[in-house]
PDB file of C-alpha atoms in Angstrom:
ATOM      1  CA  UNK A   1       0.000   0.000   0.000  1.00 43.00           C
ATOM      2  CA  UNK A   2       1.047   3.600  -0.467  1.00 48.00           C
ATOM      3  CA  UNK A   3       2.463   5.479   2.503  1.00 52.00           C
ATOM      4  CA  UNK A   4      -0.368   6.455   4.863  1.00 54.00           C
ATOM      5  CA  UNK A   5       0.189  10.113   5.705  1.00 57.00           C
ATOM      6  CA  UNK A   6      -2.763  10.466   8.087  1.00 67.00           C
ATOM      7  CA  UNK A   7      -1.718  12.422  11.169  1.00 74.00           C
ATOM      8  CA  UNK A   8      -2.580   9.814  13.809  1.00 78.00           C
ATOM      9  CA  UNK A   9      -0.939   6.956  11.933  1.00 79.00           C
ATOM     10  CA  UNK A  10       2.296   8.839  11.301  1.00 82.00           C
ATOM     11  CA  UNK A  11       2.441  10.191  14.846  1.00 85.00           C
ATOM     12  CA  UNK A  12       2.031   6.661  16.230  1.00 86.00           C
ATOM     13  CA  UNK A  13       4.975   5.540  14.090  1.00 87.00           C
ATOM     14  CA  UNK A  14       7.039   8.518  15.246  1.00 89.00           C
ATOM     15  CA  UNK A  15       6.406   7.650  18.885  1.00 88.00           C
ATOM     16  CA  UNK A  16       7.324   4.020  18.243  1.00 87.00           C
ATOM     17  CA  UNK A  17      10.484   5.071  16.412  1.00 87.00           C
ATOM     18  CA  UNK A  18      11.635   7.406  19.186  1.00 85.00           C
ATOM     19  CA  UNK A  19      10.923   4.806  21.880  1.00 83.00           C
ATOM     20  CA  UNK A  20      12.874   2.134  20.036  1.00 82.00           C
ATOM     21  CA  UNK A  21      15.811   4.380  19.193  1.00 75.00           C
ATOM     22  CA  UNK A  22      16.159   5.217  22.883  1.00 72.00           C
ATOM     23  CA  UNK A  23      16.819   1.524  23.394  1.00 61.00           C
ATOM     24  CA  UNK A  24      17.216  -0.561  26.517  1.00 62.00           C
ATOM     25  CA  UNK A  25      19.866   0.143  29.150  1.00 63.00           C
ATOM     26  CA  UNK A  26      21.134   3.070  27.053  1.00 62.00           C
ATOM     27  CA  UNK A  27      21.808   0.732  24.118  1.00 73.00           C
ATOM     28  CA  UNK A  28      20.147   2.156  20.983  1.00 76.00           C
ATOM     29  CA  UNK A  29      18.118  -0.116  18.728  1.00 86.00           C
ATOM     30  CA  UNK A  30      19.690  -0.131  15.273  1.00 92.00           C
ATOM     31  CA  UNK A  31      18.709  -3.441  13.639  1.00 95.00           C
ATOM     32  CA  UNK A  32      15.137  -4.690  14.157  1.00 95.00           C
ATOM     33  CA  UNK A  33      13.202  -7.759  13.017  1.00 95.00           C
ATOM     34  CA  UNK A  34       9.479  -7.372  12.263  1.00 95.00           C
ATOM     35  CA  UNK A  35       7.272 -10.438  12.183  1.00 93.00           C
ATOM     36  CA  UNK A  36       3.751 -11.627  12.955  1.00 92.00           C
ATOM     37  CA  UNK A  37       2.043 -14.733  14.257  1.00 87.00           C
ATOM     38  CA  UNK A  38       0.276 -15.355  10.935  1.00 85.00           C
ATOM     39  CA  UNK A  39       0.153 -14.012   7.358  1.00 87.00           C
ATOM     40  CA  UNK A  40      -1.912 -10.898   6.671  1.00 88.00           C
ATOM     41  CA  UNK A  41      -1.362  -9.211  10.047  1.00 88.00           C
ATOM     42  CA  UNK A  42       0.397  -6.239   8.433  1.00 89.00           C
ATOM     43  CA  UNK A  43       4.078  -6.779   9.196  1.00 92.00           C
ATOM     44  CA  UNK A  44       5.253  -5.684   5.733  1.00 92.00           C
ATOM     45  CA  UNK A  45       3.000  -2.620   5.837  1.00 89.00           C
ATOM     46  CA  UNK A  46       4.418  -1.677   9.232  1.00 90.00           C
ATOM     47  CA  UNK A  47       8.002  -2.253   8.077  1.00 93.00           C
ATOM     48  CA  UNK A  48       7.542  -0.086   4.986  1.00 92.00           C
ATOM     49  CA  UNK A  49       5.667   2.750   6.703  1.00 90.00           C
ATOM     50  CA  UNK A  50       8.043   2.795   9.663  1.00 91.00           C
ATOM     51  CA  UNK A  51      10.986   3.026   7.263  1.00 93.00           C
ATOM     52  CA  UNK A  52       9.401   6.018   5.510  1.00 91.00           C
ATOM     53  CA  UNK A  53       8.598   7.674   8.839  1.00 90.00           C
ATOM     54  CA  UNK A  54      12.167   7.217  10.061  1.00 92.00           C
ATOM     55  CA  UNK A  55      13.451   8.769   6.831  1.00 93.00           C
ATOM     56  CA  UNK A  56      11.181  11.769   7.413  1.00 89.00           C
ATOM     57  CA  UNK A  57      12.919  12.104  10.796  1.00 89.00           C
ATOM     58  CA  UNK A  58      16.295  12.400   9.050  1.00 91.00           C
ATOM     59  CA  UNK A  59      17.355   8.776   9.466  1.00 92.00           C
ATOM     60  CA  UNK A  60      19.274   6.818   6.850  1.00 95.00           C
ATOM     61  CA  UNK A  61      17.235   3.615   6.637  1.00 96.00           C
ATOM     62  CA  UNK A  62      17.717   0.207   5.044  1.00 97.00           C
ATOM     63  CA  UNK A  63      14.690  -2.055   4.569  1.00 97.00           C
ATOM     64  CA  UNK A  64      15.552  -5.751   4.086  1.00 97.00           C
ATOM     65  CA  UNK A  65      13.102  -8.353   2.793  1.00 96.00           C
ATOM     66  CA  UNK A  66      13.984 -11.620   4.567  1.00 95.00           C
ATOM     67  CA  UNK A  67      10.645 -13.269   3.750  1.00 91.00           C
ATOM     68  CA  UNK A  68      12.254 -15.392   1.055  1.00 92.00           C
ATOM     69  CA  UNK A  69       9.241 -17.712   0.757  1.00 89.00           C
ATOM     70  CA  UNK A  70       6.743 -14.879   0.152  1.00 89.00           C
ATOM     71  CA  UNK A  71       8.573 -11.580  -0.497  1.00 91.00           C
ATOM     72  CA  UNK A  72       6.597  -8.334  -0.605  1.00 90.00           C
ATOM     73  CA  UNK A  73       8.979  -5.381  -0.516  1.00 93.00           C
ATOM     74  CA  UNK A  74      10.014  -5.374  -4.187  1.00 94.00           C
ATOM     75  CA  UNK A  75       6.337  -5.391  -5.190  1.00 92.00           C
ATOM     76  CA  UNK A  76       5.453  -2.566  -2.796  1.00 91.00           C
ATOM     77  CA  UNK A  77       8.343  -0.375  -3.932  1.00 91.00           C
ATOM     78  CA  UNK A  78       8.352  -1.499  -7.584  1.00 91.00           C
ATOM     79  CA  UNK A  79      11.981  -2.641  -7.391  1.00 94.00           C
ATOM     80  CA  UNK A  80      14.091  -5.062  -9.401  1.00 92.00           C
ATOM     81  CA  UNK A  81      14.392  -8.360  -7.501  1.00 94.00           C
ATOM     82  CA  UNK A  82      17.207  -9.872  -9.551  1.00 94.00           C
ATOM     83  CA  UNK A  83      19.898  -9.335  -6.890  1.00 95.00           C
ATOM     84  CA  UNK A  84      18.814  -9.402  -3.272  1.00 95.00           C
ATOM     85  CA  UNK A  85      19.350 -11.086   0.076  1.00 96.00           C
ATOM     86  CA  UNK A  86      19.251 -14.665  -1.194  1.00 96.00           C
ATOM     87  CA  UNK A  87      21.828 -13.889  -3.885  1.00 96.00           C
ATOM     88  CA  UNK A  88      24.124 -12.127  -1.413  1.00 96.00           C
ATOM     89  CA  UNK A  89      24.035 -15.083   0.973  1.00 95.00           C
ATOM     90  CA  UNK A  90      24.671 -17.711  -1.692  1.00 94.00           C
ATOM     91  CA  UNK A  91      27.220 -15.897  -3.857  1.00 92.00           C
ATOM     92  CA  UNK A  92      30.932 -15.990  -3.101  1.00 89.00           C
ATOM     93  CA  UNK A  93      31.634 -12.871  -5.158  1.00 91.00           C
ATOM     94  CA  UNK A  94      28.807 -10.407  -4.489  1.00 93.00           C
ATOM     95  CA  UNK A  95      29.598  -7.670  -1.969  1.00 93.00           C
ATOM     96  CA  UNK A  96      27.004  -6.392   0.561  1.00 94.00           C
ATOM     97  CA  UNK A  97      26.641  -3.035  -1.185  1.00 94.00           C
ATOM     98  CA  UNK A  98      25.737  -4.715  -4.485  1.00 95.00           C
ATOM     99  CA  UNK A  99      22.352  -5.766  -3.145  1.00 95.00           C
ATOM    100  CA  UNK A 100      21.329  -2.283  -1.986  1.00 96.00           C
ATOM    101  CA  UNK A 101      18.875  -0.232  -4.046  1.00 96.00           C
ATOM    102  CA  UNK A 102      18.236   3.448  -3.392  1.00 94.00           C
ATOM    103  CA  UNK A 103      14.508   4.153  -3.457  1.00 92.00           C
ATOM    104  CA  UNK A 104      14.702   7.787  -4.566  1.00 81.00           C
ATOM    105  CA  UNK A 105      17.597   9.769  -6.004  1.00 79.00           C
ATOM    106  CA  UNK A 106      19.366  11.613  -3.182  1.00 79.00           C
ATOM    107  CA  UNK A 107      16.922  10.017  -0.735  1.00 87.00           C
ATOM    108  CA  UNK A 108      17.701   8.290   2.548  1.00 94.00           C
ATOM    109  CA  UNK A 109      15.591   5.155   2.063  1.00 95.00           C
ATOM    110  CA  UNK A 110      17.312   2.053   0.706  1.00 97.00           C
ATOM    111  CA  UNK A 111      16.224  -1.552   0.274  1.00 97.00           C
ATOM    112  CA  UNK A 112      17.603  -5.050  -0.121  1.00 97.00           C
ATOM    113  CA  UNK A 113      14.946  -7.206  -1.786  1.00 96.00           C
ATOM    114  CA  UNK A 114      14.549 -10.946  -1.202  1.00 95.00           C
ATOM    115  CA  UNK A 115      16.443 -11.759  -4.396  1.00 94.00           C
ATOM    116  CA  UNK A 116      16.012 -14.279  -7.196  1.00 93.00           C
ATOM    117  CA  UNK A 117      17.996 -17.280  -5.920  1.00 91.00           C
ATOM    118  CA  UNK A 118      15.946 -20.415  -5.253  1.00 88.00           C
ATOM    119  CA  UNK A 119      16.199 -21.281  -1.558  1.00 88.00           C
ATOM    120  CA  UNK A 120      14.739 -24.499  -0.143  1.00 86.00           C
ATOM    121  CA  UNK A 121      15.889 -23.915   3.428  1.00 90.00           C
ATOM    122  CA  UNK A 122      15.954 -20.197   4.350  1.00 91.00           C
ATOM    123  CA  UNK A 123      16.674 -20.940   8.031  1.00 91.00           C
ATOM    124  CA  UNK A 124      19.809 -22.828   7.054  1.00 91.00           C
ATOM    125  CA  UNK A 125      20.900 -19.973   4.818  1.00 92.00           C
ATOM    126  CA  UNK A 126      20.277 -17.442   7.586  1.00 93.00           C
ATOM    127  CA  UNK A 127      22.399 -19.549   9.962  1.00 93.00           C
ATOM    128  CA  UNK A 128      25.498 -19.023   7.848  1.00 91.00           C
ATOM    129  CA  UNK A 129      28.293 -16.689   9.051  1.00 92.00           C
ATOM    130  CA  UNK A 130      27.644 -14.577   5.953  1.00 93.00           C
ATOM    131  CA  UNK A 131      24.280 -13.433   7.343  1.00 95.00           C
ATOM    132  CA  UNK A 132      26.010 -12.105  10.430  1.00 94.00           C
ATOM    133  CA  UNK A 133      28.651 -10.448   8.244  1.00 94.00           C
ATOM    134  CA  UNK A 134      25.998  -8.793   6.041  1.00 95.00           C
ATOM    135  CA  UNK A 135      24.045  -7.354   8.948  1.00 95.00           C
ATOM    136  CA  UNK A 136      27.227  -6.139  10.635  1.00 95.00           C
ATOM    137  CA  UNK A 137      28.085  -4.238   7.445  1.00 96.00           C
ATOM    138  CA  UNK A 138      24.596  -2.770   7.163  1.00 97.00           C
ATOM    139  CA  UNK A 139      24.551  -1.806  10.855  1.00 95.00           C
ATOM    140  CA  UNK A 140      27.643   0.330  10.326  1.00 95.00           C
ATOM    141  CA  UNK A 141      26.282   1.890   7.125  1.00 95.00           C
ATOM    142  CA  UNK A 142      22.771   2.955   8.233  1.00 96.00           C
ATOM    143  CA  UNK A 143      21.048   4.626  11.171  1.00 94.00           C
ATOM    144  CA  UNK A 144      18.298   2.017  11.159  1.00 94.00           C
ATOM    145  CA  UNK A 145      17.972  -1.426   9.553  1.00 97.00           C
ATOM    146  CA  UNK A 146      14.453  -2.898   9.409  1.00 97.00           C
ATOM    147  CA  UNK A 147      14.102  -6.573   8.499  1.00 97.00           C
ATOM    148  CA  UNK A 148      10.738  -7.703   7.155  1.00 95.00           C
ATOM    149  CA  UNK A 149      10.914 -11.334   8.296  1.00 93.00           C
ATOM    150  CA  UNK A 150       8.638 -14.323   7.670  1.00 90.00           C
ATOM    151  CA  UNK A 151       5.700 -15.046   9.938  1.00 89.00           C
ATOM    152  CA  UNK A 152       6.489 -16.971  13.134  1.00 84.00           C
ATOM    153  CA  UNK A 153       3.942 -19.755  12.690  1.00 76.00           C
ATOM    154  CA  UNK A 154       5.594 -23.081  11.871  1.00 69.00           C
ATOM    155  CA  UNK A 155       8.854 -21.551  10.604  1.00 75.00           C
ATOM    156  CA  UNK A 156      12.329 -21.240  12.148  1.00 86.00           C
ATOM    157  CA  UNK A 157      13.421 -18.525   9.693  1.00 88.00           C
ATOM    158  CA  UNK A 158      12.629 -15.490  11.848  1.00 88.00           C
ATOM    159  CA  UNK A 159      14.068 -16.963  15.045  1.00 88.00           C
ATOM    160  CA  UNK A 160      17.393 -17.476  13.262  1.00 91.00           C
ATOM    161  CA  UNK A 161      17.395 -13.990  11.714  1.00 91.00           C
ATOM    162  CA  UNK A 162      16.605 -12.368  15.035  1.00 90.00           C
ATOM    163  CA  UNK A 163      19.827 -13.693  16.583  1.00 90.00           C
ATOM    164  CA  UNK A 164      21.743 -11.037  14.659  1.00 92.00           C
ATOM    165  CA  UNK A 165      19.455  -8.107  15.556  1.00 93.00           C
ATOM    166  CA  UNK A 166      18.649  -5.916  18.551  1.00 91.00           C
ATOM    167  CA  UNK A 167      15.217  -7.497  18.920  1.00 90.00           C
ATOM    168  CA  UNK A 168      11.893  -8.409  17.357  1.00 92.00           C
ATOM    169  CA  UNK A 169       8.605  -6.544  16.989  1.00 93.00           C
ATOM    170  CA  UNK A 170       5.512  -8.740  16.727  1.00 92.00           C
ATOM    171  CA  UNK A 171       2.599  -7.328  14.721  1.00 91.00           C
ATOM    172  CA  UNK A 172      -0.911  -8.305  15.852  1.00 90.00           C
ATOM    173  CA  UNK A 173      -3.999  -7.412  13.824  1.00 88.00           C
ATOM    174  CA  UNK A 174      -7.248  -6.904  15.687  1.00 82.00           C
ATOM    175  CA  UNK A 175     -10.260  -8.797  14.382  1.00 79.00           C
ATOM    176  CA  UNK A 176      -7.955 -11.142  12.516  1.00 81.00           C
ATOM    177  CA  UNK A 177      -5.104 -12.672  14.556  1.00 84.00           C
ATOM    178  CA  UNK A 178      -6.049 -16.047  16.002  1.00 83.00           C
ATOM    179  CA  UNK A 179      -5.761 -15.864  19.795  1.00 86.00           C
ATOM    180  CA  UNK A 180      -4.511 -19.413  20.273  1.00 86.00           C
ATOM    181  CA  UNK A 181      -1.876 -18.898  17.584  1.00 86.00           C
ATOM    182  CA  UNK A 182      -0.792 -15.672  19.264  1.00 88.00           C
ATOM    183  CA  UNK A 183      -0.485 -17.451  22.608  1.00 86.00           C
ATOM    184  CA  UNK A 184       1.556 -20.239  21.010  1.00 86.00           C
ATOM    185  CA  UNK A 185       3.863 -17.645  19.416  1.00 87.00           C
ATOM    186  CA  UNK A 186       4.438 -15.883  22.739  1.00 86.00           C
ATOM    187  CA  UNK A 187       5.125 -19.197  24.492  1.00 85.00           C
ATOM    188  CA  UNK A 188       7.699 -20.018  21.812  1.00 83.00           C
ATOM    189  CA  UNK A 189       9.470 -16.762  22.614  1.00 85.00           C
ATOM    190  CA  UNK A 190      10.208 -18.175  26.051  1.00 83.00           C
ATOM    191  CA  UNK A 191      11.318 -21.562  24.768  1.00 81.00           C
ATOM    192  CA  UNK A 192      13.594 -20.032  22.116  1.00 81.00           C
ATOM    193  CA  UNK A 193      14.780 -17.177  24.348  1.00 81.00           C
ATOM    194  CA  UNK A 194      13.752 -14.681  21.653  1.00 84.00           C
ATOM    195  CA  UNK A 195      14.703 -11.071  22.239  1.00 86.00           C
ATOM    196  CA  UNK A 196      11.332  -9.289  21.910  1.00 88.00           C
ATOM    197  CA  UNK A 197      11.096  -5.493  21.875  1.00 89.00           C
ATOM    198  CA  UNK A 198       7.302  -5.454  22.022  1.00 88.00           C
ATOM    199  CA  UNK A 199       4.013  -5.899  20.218  1.00 89.00           C
ATOM    200  CA  UNK A 200       2.451  -3.479  17.738  1.00 89.00           C
ATOM    201  CA  UNK A 201      -1.340  -3.581  17.557  1.00 86.00           C
ATOM    202  CA  UNK A 202      -2.487  -3.031  13.993  1.00 82.00           C
ATOM    203  CA  UNK A 203      -5.902  -2.130  12.628  1.00 77.00           C
ATOM    204  CA  UNK A 204      -7.653  -0.340  15.466  1.00 58.00           C
ATOM    205  CA  UNK A 205      -6.842   2.391  17.947  1.00 52.00           C
ATOM    206  CA  UNK A 206      -7.904   1.404  21.432  1.00 51.00           C
ATOM    207  CA  UNK A 207      -7.743  -1.052  24.317  1.00 49.00           C
ATOM    208  CA  UNK A 208      -8.520  -4.681  23.613  1.00 50.00           C
ATOM    209  CA  UNK A 209      -9.262  -7.149  26.401  1.00 51.00           C
ATOM    210  CA  UNK A 210      -8.166 -10.299  24.570  1.00 50.00           C
ATOM    211  CA  UNK A 211      -4.836  -8.771  23.553  1.00 51.00           C
ATOM    212  CA  UNK A 212      -4.369  -7.486  27.110  1.00 52.00           C
ATOM    213  CA  UNK A 213      -4.939 -10.984  28.483  1.00 55.00           C
ATOM    214  CA  UNK A 214      -2.396 -12.338  26.008  1.00 54.00           C
ATOM    215  CA  UNK A 215       0.379  -9.950  26.933  1.00 54.00           C
ATOM    216  CA  UNK A 216      -0.264  -8.330  30.327  1.00 54.00           C
ATOM    217  CA  UNK A 217       1.723 -10.867  32.321  1.00 53.00           C
ATOM    218  CA  UNK A 218       4.268 -11.719  29.666  1.00 52.00           C
ATOM    219  CA  UNK A 219       7.724 -10.611  30.756  1.00 50.00           C
ATOM    220  CA  UNK A 220       9.750 -10.340  27.577  1.00 46.00           C
ATOM    221  CA  UNK A 221      12.948 -10.746  29.593  1.00 49.00           C
ATOM    222  CA  UNK A 222      11.683 -14.300  30.157  1.00 39.00           C
ATOM    223  CA  UNK A 223      11.663 -14.351  33.949  1.00 39.00           C
ATOM    224  CA  UNK A 224       8.050 -15.572  34.146  1.00 34.00           C
ATOM    225  CA  UNK A 225       5.744 -17.811  32.101  1.00 35.00           C
ATOM    226  CA  UNK A 226       3.228 -16.214  29.723  1.00 37.00           C
ATOM    227  CA  UNK A 227      -0.307 -15.502  30.869  1.00 36.00           C
ATOM    228  CA  UNK A 228      -3.033 -17.536  29.085  1.00 36.00           C
ATOM    229  CA  UNK A 229      -4.982 -15.574  26.513  1.00 36.00           C
ATOM    230  CA  UNK A 230      -8.390 -16.897  27.386  1.00 36.00           C
ATOM    231  CA  UNK A 231     -10.129 -19.314  29.700  1.00 35.00           C
ATOM    232  CA  UNK A 232     -11.847 -20.726  26.623  1.00 36.00           C
ATOM    233  CA  UNK A 233      -9.044 -22.875  25.242  1.00 37.00           C
ATOM    234  CA  UNK A 234     -11.358 -24.528  22.727  1.00 38.00           C
ATOM    235  CA  UNK A 235     -11.987 -21.385  20.699  1.00 38.00           C
ATOM    236  CA  UNK A 236      -9.340 -22.238  18.117  1.00 41.00           C
ATOM    237  CA  UNK A 237     -10.829 -19.987  15.463  1.00 46.00           C
ATOM    238  CA  UNK A 238     -11.397 -17.023  17.738  1.00 54.00           C
ATOM    239  CA  UNK A 239      -9.712 -13.802  16.680  1.00 53.00           C
ATOM    240  CA  UNK A 240      -8.689 -10.688  18.569  1.00 47.00           C
ATOM    241  CA  UNK A 241     -11.939  -8.646  18.441  1.00 48.00           C
ATOM    242  CA  UNK A 242     -12.218  -4.889  18.280  1.00 47.00           C
ATOM    243  CA  UNK A 243     -13.313  -3.133  21.423  1.00 44.00           C
ATOM    244  CA  UNK A 244     -13.689   0.661  21.681  1.00 36.00           C
ATOM    245  CA  UNK A 245     -12.039   2.692  24.405  1.00 35.00           C
ATOM    246  CA  UNK A 246     -14.073   4.427  27.046  1.00 37.00           C
ATOM    247  CA  UNK A 247     -12.515   7.858  27.480  1.00 32.00           C
ATOM    248  CA  UNK A 248     -13.089  10.060  30.464  1.00 36.00           C
ATOM    249  CA  UNK A 249     -13.277  13.816  30.199  1.00 33.00           C
TER     250      UNK A 249
END
């Protein structure tokens, strides 16, 4: 989708950007993974719009498409996908800079698309020392590196990618994300010791009871077990519903 310039949307992204750049324990966040529990929750939209917002705040930003099984970034930005992340990781001759495309002349937004190489096992490719080398190079070259990663459900790809970053943002879409799948994803964070920066609620502005139950007790430093999402464990098809906020004067 095109960049959403509505005031509330952009301001929410600005607040998120400033909070993340402040970092934890005085350590700034420079390389971030964005994922979701399931397809269609809006992770690619968030990655793209956050990148554009960061650029508007005078940041030099690199957007990387690591969703090798279902890439989106080259479609959204109308970019050539001939040389991208997959090619850089497989090739012995390509240099990191050769996969970078500048979005606008003299602009500060750059992208590395998923690439054209056929990859049967992305997690194995991401486990290679070259992935660490690539991200180390990009970390030094940009103010912010945003990685649009695959969804978490049933795949090891994102967990492997996140090892090289400063943390992961999980995107949850209200009225769509399956609550049991979300709970399973959060529980896996504990098992895999995933560094999680937080959750971004997509699709509705306001408090949501089901999402609150899913995350209120979850300590993302992994010192406590996650809180169950719902007492109704059998509602396997239940989604996170919309619920308006009651505002006091």
